[in-house]
Short mmCIF file of C-alpha atoms in Angstrom, two decimals:
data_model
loop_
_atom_site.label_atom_id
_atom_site.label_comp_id
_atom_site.label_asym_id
_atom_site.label_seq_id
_atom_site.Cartn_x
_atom_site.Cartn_y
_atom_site.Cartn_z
CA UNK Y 666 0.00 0.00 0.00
CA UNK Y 667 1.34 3.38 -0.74
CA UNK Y 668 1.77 5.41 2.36
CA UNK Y 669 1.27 8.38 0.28
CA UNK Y 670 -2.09 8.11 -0.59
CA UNK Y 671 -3.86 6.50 2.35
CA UNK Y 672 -4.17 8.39 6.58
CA UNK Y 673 -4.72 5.28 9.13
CA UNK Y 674 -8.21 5.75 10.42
CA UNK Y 675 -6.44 6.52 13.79
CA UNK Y 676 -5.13 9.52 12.46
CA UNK Y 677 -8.00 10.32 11.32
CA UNK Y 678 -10.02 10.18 14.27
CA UNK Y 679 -7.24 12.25 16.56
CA UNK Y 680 -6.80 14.63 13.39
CA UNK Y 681 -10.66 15.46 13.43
CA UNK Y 682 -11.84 14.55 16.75
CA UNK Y 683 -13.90 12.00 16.38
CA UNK Y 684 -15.29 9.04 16.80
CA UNK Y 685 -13.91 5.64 14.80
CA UNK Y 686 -17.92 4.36 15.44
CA UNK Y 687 -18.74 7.10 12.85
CA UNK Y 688 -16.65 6.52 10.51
CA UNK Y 689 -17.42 2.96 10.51
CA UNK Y 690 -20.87 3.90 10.17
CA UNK Y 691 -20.33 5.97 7.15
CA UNK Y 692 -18.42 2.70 5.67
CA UNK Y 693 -21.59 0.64 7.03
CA UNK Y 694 -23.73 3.18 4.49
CA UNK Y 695 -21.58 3.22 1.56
CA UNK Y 696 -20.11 7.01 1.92
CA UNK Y 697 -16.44 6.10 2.00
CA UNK Y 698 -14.72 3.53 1.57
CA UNK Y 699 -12.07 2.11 4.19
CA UNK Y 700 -8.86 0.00 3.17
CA UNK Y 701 -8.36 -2.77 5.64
CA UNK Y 702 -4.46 -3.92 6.36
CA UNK Y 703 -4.00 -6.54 8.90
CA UNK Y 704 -3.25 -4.48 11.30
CA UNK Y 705 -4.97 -1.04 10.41
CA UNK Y 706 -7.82 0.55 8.47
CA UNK Y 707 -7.17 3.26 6.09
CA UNK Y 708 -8.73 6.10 4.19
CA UNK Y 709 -7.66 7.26 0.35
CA UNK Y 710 -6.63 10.67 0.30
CA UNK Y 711 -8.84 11.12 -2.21
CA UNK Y 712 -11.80 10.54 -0.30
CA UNK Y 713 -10.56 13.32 2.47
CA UNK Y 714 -12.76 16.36 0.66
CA UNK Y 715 -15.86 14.05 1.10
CA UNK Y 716 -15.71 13.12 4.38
CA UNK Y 717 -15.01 16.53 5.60
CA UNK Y 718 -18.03 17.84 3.90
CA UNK Y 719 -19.75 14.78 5.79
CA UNK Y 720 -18.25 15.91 8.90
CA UNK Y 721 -19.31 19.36 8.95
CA UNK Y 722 -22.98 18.44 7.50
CA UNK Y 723 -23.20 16.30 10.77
CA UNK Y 724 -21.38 18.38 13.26
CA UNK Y 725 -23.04 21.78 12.08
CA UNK Y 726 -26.66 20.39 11.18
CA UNK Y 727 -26.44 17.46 13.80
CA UNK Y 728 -27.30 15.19 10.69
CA UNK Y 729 -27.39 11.70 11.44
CA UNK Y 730 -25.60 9.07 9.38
CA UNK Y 731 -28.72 7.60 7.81
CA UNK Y 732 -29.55 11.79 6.56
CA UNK Y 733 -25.92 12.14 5.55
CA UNK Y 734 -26.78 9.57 2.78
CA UNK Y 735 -29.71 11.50 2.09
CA UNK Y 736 -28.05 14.43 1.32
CA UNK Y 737 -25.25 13.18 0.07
CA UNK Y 738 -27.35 11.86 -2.95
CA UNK Y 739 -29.66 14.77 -3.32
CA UNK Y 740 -26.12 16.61 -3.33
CA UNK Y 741 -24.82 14.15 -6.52
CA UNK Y 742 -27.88 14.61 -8.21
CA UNK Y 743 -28.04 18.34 -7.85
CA UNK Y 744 -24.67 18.63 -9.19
CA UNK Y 745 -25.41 16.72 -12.05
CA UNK Y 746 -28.60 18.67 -13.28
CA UNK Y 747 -26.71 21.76 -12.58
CA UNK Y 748 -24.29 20.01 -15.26
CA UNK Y 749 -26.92 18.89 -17.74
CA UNK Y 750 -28.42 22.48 -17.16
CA UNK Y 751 -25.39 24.63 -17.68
CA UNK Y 752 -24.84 22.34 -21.35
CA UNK Y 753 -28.53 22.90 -22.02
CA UNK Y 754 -28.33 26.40 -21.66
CA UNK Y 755 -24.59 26.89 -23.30
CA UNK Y 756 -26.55 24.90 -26.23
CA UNK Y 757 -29.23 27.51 -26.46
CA UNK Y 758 -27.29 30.31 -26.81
CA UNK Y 759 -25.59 28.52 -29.68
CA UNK Y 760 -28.86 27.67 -31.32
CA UNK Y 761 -30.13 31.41 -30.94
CA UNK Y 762 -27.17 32.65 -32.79
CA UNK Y 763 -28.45 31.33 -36.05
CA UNK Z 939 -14.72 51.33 14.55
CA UNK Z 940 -16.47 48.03 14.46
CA UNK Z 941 -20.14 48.27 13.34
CA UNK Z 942 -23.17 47.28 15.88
CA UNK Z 943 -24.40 44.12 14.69
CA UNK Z 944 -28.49 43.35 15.54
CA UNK Z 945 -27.60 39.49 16.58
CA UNK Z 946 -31.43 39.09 17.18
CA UNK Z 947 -32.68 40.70 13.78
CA UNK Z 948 -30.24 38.28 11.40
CA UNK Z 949 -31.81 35.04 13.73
CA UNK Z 950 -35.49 36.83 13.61
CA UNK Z 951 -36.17 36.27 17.10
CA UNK Z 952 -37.32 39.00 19.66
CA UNK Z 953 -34.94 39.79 22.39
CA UNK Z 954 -36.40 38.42 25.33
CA UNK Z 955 -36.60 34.86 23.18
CA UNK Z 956 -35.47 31.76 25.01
CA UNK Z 957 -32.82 29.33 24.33
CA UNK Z 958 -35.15 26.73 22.77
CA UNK Z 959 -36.65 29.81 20.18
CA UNK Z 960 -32.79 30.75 19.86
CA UNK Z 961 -31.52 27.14 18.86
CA UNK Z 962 -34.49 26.51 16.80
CA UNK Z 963 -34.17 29.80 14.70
CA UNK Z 964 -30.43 29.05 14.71
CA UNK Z 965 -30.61 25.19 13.32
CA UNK Z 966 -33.56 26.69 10.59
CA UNK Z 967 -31.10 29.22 9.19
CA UNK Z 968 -27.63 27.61 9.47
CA UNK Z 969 -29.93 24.63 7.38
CA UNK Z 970 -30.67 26.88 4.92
CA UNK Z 971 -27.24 28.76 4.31
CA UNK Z 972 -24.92 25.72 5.14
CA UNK Z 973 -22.42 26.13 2.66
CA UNK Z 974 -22.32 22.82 1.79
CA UNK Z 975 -25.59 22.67 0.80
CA UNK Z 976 -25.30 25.68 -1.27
CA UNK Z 977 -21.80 25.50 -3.06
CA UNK Z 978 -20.33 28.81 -4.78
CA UNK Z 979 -22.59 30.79 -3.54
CA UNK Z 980 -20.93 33.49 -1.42
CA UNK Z 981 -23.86 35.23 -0.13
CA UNK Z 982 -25.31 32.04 1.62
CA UNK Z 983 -21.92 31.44 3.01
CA UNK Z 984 -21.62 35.46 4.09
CA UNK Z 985 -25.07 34.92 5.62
CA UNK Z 986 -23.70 31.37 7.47
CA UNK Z 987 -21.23 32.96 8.88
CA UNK Z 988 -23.22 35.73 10.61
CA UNK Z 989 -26.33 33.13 11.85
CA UNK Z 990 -23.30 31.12 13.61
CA UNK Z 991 -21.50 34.20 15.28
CA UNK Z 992 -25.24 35.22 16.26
CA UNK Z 993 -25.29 32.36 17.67
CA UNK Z 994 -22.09 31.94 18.87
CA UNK Z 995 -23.52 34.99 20.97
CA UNK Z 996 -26.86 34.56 21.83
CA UNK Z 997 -26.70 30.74 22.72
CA UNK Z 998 -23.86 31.38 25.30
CA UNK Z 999 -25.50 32.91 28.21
CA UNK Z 1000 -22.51 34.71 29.42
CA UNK Z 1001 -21.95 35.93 25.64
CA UNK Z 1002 -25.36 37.16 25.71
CA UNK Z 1003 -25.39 38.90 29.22
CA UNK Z 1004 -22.49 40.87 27.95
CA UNK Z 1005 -24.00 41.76 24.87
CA UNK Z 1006 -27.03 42.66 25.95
CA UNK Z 1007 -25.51 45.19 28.41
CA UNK Z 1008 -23.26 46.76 25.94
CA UNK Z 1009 -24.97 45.64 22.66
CA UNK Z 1010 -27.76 48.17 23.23
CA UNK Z 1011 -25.84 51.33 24.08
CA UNK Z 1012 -23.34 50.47 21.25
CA UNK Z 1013 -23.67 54.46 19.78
CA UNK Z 1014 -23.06 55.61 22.86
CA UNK Z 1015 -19.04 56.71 22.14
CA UNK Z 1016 -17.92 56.46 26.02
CA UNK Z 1017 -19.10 53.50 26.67
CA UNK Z 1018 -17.70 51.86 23.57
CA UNK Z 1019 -14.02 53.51 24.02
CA UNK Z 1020 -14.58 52.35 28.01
CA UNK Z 1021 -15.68 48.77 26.72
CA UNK Z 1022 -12.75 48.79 24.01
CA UNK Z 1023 -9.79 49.43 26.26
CA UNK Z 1024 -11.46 46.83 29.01
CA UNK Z 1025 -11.78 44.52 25.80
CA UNK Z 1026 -8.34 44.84 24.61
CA UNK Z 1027 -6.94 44.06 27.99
CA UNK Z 1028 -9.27 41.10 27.39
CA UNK Z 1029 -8.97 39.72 24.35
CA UNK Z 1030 -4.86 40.16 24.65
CA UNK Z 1031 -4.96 38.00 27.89
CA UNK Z 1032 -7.40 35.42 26.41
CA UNK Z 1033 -7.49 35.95 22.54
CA UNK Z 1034 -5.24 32.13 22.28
CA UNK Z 1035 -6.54 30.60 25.14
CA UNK Z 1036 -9.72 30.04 23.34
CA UNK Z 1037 -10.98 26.77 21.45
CA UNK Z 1038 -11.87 27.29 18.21
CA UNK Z 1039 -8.89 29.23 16.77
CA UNK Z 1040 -9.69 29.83 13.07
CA UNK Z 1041 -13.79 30.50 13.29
CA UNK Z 1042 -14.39 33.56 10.83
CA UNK Z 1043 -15.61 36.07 13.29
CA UNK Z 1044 -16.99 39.89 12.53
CA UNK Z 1045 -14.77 42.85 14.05
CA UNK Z 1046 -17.55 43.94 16.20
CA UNK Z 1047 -17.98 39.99 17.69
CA UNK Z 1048 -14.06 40.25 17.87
CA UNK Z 1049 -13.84 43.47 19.67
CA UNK Z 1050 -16.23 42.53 22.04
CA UNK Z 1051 -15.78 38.52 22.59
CA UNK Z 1052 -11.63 38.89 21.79
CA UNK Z 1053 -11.98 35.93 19.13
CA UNK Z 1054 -13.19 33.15 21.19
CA UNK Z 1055 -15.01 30.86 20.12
CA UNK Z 1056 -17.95 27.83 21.29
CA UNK Z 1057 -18.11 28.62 24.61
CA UNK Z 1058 -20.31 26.01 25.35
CA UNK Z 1059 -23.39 26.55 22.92
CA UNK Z 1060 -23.44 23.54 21.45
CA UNK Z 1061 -22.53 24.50 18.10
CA UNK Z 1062 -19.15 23.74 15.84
CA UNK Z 1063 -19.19 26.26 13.48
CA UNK Z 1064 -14.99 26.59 14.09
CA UNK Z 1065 -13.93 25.03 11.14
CA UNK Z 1066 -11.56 22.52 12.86
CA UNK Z 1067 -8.73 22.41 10.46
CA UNK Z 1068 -7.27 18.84 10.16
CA UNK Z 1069 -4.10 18.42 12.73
CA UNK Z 1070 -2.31 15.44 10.98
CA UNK Z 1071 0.77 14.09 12.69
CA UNK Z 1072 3.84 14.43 11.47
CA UNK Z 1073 5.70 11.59 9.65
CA UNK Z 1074 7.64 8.80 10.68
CA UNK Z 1075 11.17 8.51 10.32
CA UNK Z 1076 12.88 5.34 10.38
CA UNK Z 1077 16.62 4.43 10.38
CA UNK Z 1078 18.80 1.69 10.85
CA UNK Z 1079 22.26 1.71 12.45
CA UNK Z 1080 24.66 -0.78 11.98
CA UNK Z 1081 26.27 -2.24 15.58
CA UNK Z 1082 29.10 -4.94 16.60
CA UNK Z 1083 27.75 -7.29 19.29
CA UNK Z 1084 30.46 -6.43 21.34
CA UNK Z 1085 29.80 -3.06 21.61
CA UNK Z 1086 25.98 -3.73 22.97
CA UNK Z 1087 27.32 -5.01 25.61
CA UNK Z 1088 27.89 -1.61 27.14
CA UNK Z 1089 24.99 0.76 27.53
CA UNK Z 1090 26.67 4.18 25.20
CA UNK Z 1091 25.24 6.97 23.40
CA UNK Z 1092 25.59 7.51 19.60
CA UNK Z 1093 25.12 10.58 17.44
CA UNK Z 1094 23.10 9.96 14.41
CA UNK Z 1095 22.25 12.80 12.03
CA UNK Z 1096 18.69 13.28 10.86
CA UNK Z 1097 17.83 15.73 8.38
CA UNK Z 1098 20.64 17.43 9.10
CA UNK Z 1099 20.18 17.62 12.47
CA UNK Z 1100 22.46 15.92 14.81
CA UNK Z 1101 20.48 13.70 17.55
CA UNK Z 1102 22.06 12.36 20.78
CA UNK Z 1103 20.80 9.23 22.41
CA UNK Z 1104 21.38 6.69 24.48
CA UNK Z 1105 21.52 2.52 23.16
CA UNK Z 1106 20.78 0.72 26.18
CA UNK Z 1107 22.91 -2.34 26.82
CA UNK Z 1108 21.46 -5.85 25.68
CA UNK Z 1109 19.79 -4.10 22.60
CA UNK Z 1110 18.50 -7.18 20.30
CA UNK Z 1111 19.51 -7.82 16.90
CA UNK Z 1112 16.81 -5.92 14.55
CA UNK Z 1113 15.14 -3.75 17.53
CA UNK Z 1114 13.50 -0.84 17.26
CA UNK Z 1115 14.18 2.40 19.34
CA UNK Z 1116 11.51 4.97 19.18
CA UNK Z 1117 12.92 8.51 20.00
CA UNK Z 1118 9.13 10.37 20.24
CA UNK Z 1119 9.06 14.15 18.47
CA UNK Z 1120 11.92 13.32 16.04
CA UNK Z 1121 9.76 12.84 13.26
CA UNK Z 1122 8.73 14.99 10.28
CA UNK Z 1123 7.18 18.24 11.87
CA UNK Z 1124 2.94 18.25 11.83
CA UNK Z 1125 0.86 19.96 9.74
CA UNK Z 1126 -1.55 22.53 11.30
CA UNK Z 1127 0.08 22.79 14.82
CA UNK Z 1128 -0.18 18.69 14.61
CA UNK Z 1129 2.58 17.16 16.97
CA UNK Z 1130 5.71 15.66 14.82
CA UNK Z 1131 6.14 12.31 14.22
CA UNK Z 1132 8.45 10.20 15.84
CA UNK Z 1133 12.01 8.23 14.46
CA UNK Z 1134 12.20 4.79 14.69
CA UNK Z 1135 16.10 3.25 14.91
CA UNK Z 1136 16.44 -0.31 13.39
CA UNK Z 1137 19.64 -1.91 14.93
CA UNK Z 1138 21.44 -4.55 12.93
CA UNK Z 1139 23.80 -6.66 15.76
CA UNK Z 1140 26.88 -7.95 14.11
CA UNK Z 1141 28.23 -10.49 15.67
CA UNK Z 1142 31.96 -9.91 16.15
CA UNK Z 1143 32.29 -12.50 19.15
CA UNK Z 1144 32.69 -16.02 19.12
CA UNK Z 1145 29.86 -16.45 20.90
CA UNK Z 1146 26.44 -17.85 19.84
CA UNK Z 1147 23.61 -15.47 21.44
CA UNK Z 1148 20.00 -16.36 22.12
CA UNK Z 1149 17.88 -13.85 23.63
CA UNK Z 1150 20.05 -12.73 26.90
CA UNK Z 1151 22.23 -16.16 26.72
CA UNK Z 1152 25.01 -17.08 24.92
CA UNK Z 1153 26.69 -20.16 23.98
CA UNK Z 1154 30.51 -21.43 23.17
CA UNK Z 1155 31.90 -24.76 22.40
CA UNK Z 1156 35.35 -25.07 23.96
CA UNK Z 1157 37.78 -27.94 23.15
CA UNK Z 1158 38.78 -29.82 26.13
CA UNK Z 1159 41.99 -31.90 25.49
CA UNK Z 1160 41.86 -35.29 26.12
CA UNK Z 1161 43.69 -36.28 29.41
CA UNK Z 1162 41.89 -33.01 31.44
CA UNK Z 1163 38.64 -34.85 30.17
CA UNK Z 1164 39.88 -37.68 31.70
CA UNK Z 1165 41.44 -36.42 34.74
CA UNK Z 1166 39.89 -33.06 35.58
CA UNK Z 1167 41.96 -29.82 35.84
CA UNK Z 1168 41.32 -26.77 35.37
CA UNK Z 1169 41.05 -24.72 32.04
CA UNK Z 1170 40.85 -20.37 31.45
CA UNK Z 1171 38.17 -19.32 28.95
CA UNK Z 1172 37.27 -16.08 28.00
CA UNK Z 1173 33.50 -14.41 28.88
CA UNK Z 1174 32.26 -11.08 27.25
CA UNK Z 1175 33.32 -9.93 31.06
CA UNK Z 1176 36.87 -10.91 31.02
CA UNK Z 1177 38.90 -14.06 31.89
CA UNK Z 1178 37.25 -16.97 34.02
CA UNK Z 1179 39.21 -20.22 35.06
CA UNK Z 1180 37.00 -23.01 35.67
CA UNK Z 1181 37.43 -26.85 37.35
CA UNK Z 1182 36.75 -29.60 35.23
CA UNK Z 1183 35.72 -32.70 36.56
CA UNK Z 1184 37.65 -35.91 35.99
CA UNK Z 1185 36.16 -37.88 32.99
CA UNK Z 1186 33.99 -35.34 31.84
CA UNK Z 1187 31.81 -36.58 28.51
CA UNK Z 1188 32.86 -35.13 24.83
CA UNK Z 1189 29.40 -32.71 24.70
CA UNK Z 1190 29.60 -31.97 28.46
CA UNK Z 1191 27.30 -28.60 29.10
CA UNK Z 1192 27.96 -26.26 31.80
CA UNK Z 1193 26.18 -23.16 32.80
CA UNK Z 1194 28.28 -20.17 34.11
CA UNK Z 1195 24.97 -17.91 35.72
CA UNK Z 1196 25.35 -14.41 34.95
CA UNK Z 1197 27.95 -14.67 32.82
CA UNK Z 1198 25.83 -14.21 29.54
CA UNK Z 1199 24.53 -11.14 28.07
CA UNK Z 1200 23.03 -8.24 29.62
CA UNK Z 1201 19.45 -8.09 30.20
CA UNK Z 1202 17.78 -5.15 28.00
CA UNK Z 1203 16.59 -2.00 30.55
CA UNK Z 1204 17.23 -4.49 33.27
CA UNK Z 1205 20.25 -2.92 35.06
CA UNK Z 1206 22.89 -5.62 36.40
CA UNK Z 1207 21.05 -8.64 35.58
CA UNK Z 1208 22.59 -10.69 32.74
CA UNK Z 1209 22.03 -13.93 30.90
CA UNK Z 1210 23.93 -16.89 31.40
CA UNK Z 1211 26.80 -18.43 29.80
CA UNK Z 1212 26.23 -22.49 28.33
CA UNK Z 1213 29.50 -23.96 27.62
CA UNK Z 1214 30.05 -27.30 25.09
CA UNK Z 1215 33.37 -29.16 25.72
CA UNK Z 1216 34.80 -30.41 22.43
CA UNK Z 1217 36.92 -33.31 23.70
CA UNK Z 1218 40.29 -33.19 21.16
CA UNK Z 1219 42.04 -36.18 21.02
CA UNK Z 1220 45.73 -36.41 20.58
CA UNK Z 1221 47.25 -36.37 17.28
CA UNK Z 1222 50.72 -37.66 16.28
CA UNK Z 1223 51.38 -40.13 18.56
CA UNK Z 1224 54.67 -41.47 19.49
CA UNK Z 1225 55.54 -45.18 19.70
CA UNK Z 1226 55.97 -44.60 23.39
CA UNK Z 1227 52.26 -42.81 23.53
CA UNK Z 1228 50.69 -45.71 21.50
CA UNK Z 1229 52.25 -48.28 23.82
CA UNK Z 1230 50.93 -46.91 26.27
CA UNK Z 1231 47.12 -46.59 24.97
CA UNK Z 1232 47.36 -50.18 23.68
CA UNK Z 1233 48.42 -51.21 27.39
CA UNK Z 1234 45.26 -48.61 28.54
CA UNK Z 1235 43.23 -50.45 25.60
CA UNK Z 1236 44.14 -54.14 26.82
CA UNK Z 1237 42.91 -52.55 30.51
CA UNK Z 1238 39.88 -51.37 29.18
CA UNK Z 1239 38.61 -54.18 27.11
CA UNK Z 1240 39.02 -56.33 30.47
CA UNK Z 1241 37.31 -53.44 31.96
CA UNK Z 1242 34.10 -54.19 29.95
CA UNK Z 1243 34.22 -58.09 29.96
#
C-alpha cells in the first residue's frame, strides 16, 4: 500500500476529533470507503474532501448518518442537473445565434 | 470602529426569546445557508457565517449577558471607548486561550468577545482544520555485538540535524528504538512524528547469542577430560578459570549464571553463559604414547568383559 495516498483511520479520528464508530458507520452506508491492512484501516486521500463535507454536515446540522446519505445523494444529483443544465443552456445560446 | 451588529434581527427572534426559540431559529437558518448545501454561492456562506456568530452569541448565556448590556448602548461613544480598552486588555490576555482558533468572526464579535469561540453553545461552526501528525522517520544503524554489551550513546544525524541518544545495553539484533518528536514536523500545529532506529547486531564474538544467553563450544583436550583440571576461557566480562571434573563426557554442558549477556533496561542482571566441551584427542602419537594406549586399551577391554 502506498503510504502516500492513504491516513490510518487513527489519524483520522485524533486529526478530526472524532469518533472511529462514525466513521465505521459511514463505511456501514456506503459514503467512504475504508482500506483494511491486517493491522490497520485506512482512508484514500482522495476521499478526504468528502468526508469533511460529511463531517461538517453532521457536526453543524447534527445530521445523522442515515440523513448524511440523504443528502449526500440529493447533493450528486443536484450537481449533475446543474451540469446537464449549464450544457442545455450553453446549447441555447448557440442555437439562438443562427 | 467596528459596526453594531443586531444578533437578534439576522436570527429573527425577539430579544427576550429563550434558548429553545434561539436554537431553533439558529438550526432553521444555518440549514438553509450551510455552505455545503449551497456551493459557490458566497452570499449564503456570508449569511452562514453571521447566523453562527449570532449564535455563537446569543446561545452562550454569558456571551449574551455581555452583549445585551453593551450591545444596546453600542452608539453611545464612552461607553464603547470604556468597553474597548477593558476589551483589549481582554482579548490580549485570552485571545489564544480560546478553542476554536480559526472561526471567521466579525470585528464587532471580535472586539467585544476577543476571538473566542464555542463557549459552550453547542454549536461547531470553528472550522476545525485537520491536525495530521507528522511523519515517521525510520533508520537503521549498523552495531558490533560487542559493543551492545555496554549501555553508550551515539550521534546519528537526521535531516541534518544531529540527535544524541542513548543505546541501552542488551539491545537485540533488529530492535526498534523509538525517540518520540523526532519525526517529520505536523501539519496545522499537529505534533511531529516520531524516528524509529532499526539496529542490525553484528556479531563480532565467538559467541552464539539467544535472547540474553550465549553459547561457546570449547575444546577440552583429552587427558583433562579424563582427569579433571582446570582450564581459562574467555567471557564477554573478562577471563574466568573453571574446574573440570575428571572424565567429563565429549558434549559436556555447563552453565556459568550471569555470565551471559546483559538483560535489555534491566540494570545488572545478565544472561547466562552455556558452555560445550569439544573433547580433542591427541594427534601424532609417538611409539611410546601408543604403547601406552594399547596397554590402557588391553585394561579397558578387560574393563568391559
Amino acid at each position: 500500500m502506498d503510504e502516500k495516498k492513504y491516513l490510518s483511520i487513527q489519524q483520522i479520528c485524533t486529526s478530526y476529533q472524532v469518533n472511529q464508530s462514525l466513521l465505521v458507520a459511514l463505511e456501514e452506508y456506503e459514503l467512504i470507503e475504508i482500506q483494511y491492512t491486517n493491522e490497520e484501516a485506512y482512508l484514500g486521500i482522495d476521499e478526504l474532501a468528502k468526508l469533511e463535507r460529511l463531517l461538517r454536515l453532521n457536526q453543524d446540522l447534527d445530521i445523522n448518518v442515515a440523513g448524511l446519505v440523504v443528502v449526500h445523494e440529493l447533493l450528486e444529483e443536484r450537481k449533475t442537473l446543474r451540469e446537464e443544465l449549464n450544457r442545455l443552456q450553453r446549447q441555447m445560446e448557440r442555437l439562438s445565434r443562427f | 470602529m467596528a459596526a453594531f451588529i443586531d444578533y437578534y434581527q439576522i436570527l429573527g427572534i425577539s430579544k427576550d426569546a429563550d434558548e429553545k426559540a434561539i436554537k431553533k431559529a439558529y438550526r432553521k437558518l444555518a440549514r438553509k445557508y450551510h455552505p455545503d448545501l449551497n456551493a459557490g454561492d458566497q452570499e449564503a456562506e456570508k449569511k452562514f457565517k453571521e447566523v453562527n456568530e449570532a449564535n455563537e452569541v446569543l446561545s452562550n448565556p454569558e456571551n449574551r449577558k455581555k452583549y445585551d448590556k453593551y450591545g444596546k448602548d453600542w452608539e453611545h461613544a464612552d461607553e464603547i471607548e470604556k468597553n474597548r480598552r477593558a476589551q483589549q486588555q481582554y482579548q490580549s490576555s485570552s485571545r489564544r486561550s480560546g478553542g476554536g482558533g480559526d472561526a471567521d468572526f466579525s470585528d464587532f464579535f471580535e472586539s467585544m468577545f476577543g476571538g473566542q469561540s464555542s463557549g459552550g453553545g453547542g454549536d461547531n461552526f470553528g472550522r476545525r482544520s485537520p491536525r495530521f501528525r507528522g511523519q515517521d522517520f525510520r533508520a537503521s544503524l549498523s552495531l558490533k555485538l560487542s559493543e551492545v554489551y555496554k549501555t553508550q550513546k551515539q550521534t546519528v544525524m537526521v535531516n541534518g540535524k544531529n540527535l544524541r541518544f542513548t543505546i541501552p545495553a542488551g539491545i537485540k539484533d533488529q530492535q526498534e528504538i523509538k525517540i518520540k518528536g523526532q519525526g517529520g514536523p505536523g501539519v496545522n500545529g499537529g505534533p511531529a512524528g516520531d524516528l524509529y532506529i532499526r539496529f542490525d547486531v553484528v556479531n563480532d564474538t565467538p559467541f552464539h547469542r539467544e535472547g540474553d544467553d550465549l553459547y561457546q563450544e570449547v575444546p577440552l583436550d583429552l587427558y583433562t577430560a579424563l582427569l579433571g583440571g582446570e582450564i581459562t576461557i574467555d567471557t564477554m566480562d573478562g577471563k574466568v578459570r573453571l574446574k573440570v571434573k575428571p572424565e567429563t563426557d565429549n558434549g559436556a554442558k555447563v552453565k556459568l549464571t550471569g555470565k551471559g549477556f546483559p538483560k535489555y533496561k534491566k540494570e545488572d542482571t545478565f544472561g547466562n553463559l552455556y558452555l560445550t566441551y569439544q573433547v580433542v584427542l591427541p594427534k601424532n602419537l609417538t611409539e611410546e604414547e601408543k604403547e601406552l594406549f594399547r596397554q590402557l586399551a588391553k585394561g579397558a577391554v578387560q574393563n568391559t568383559k
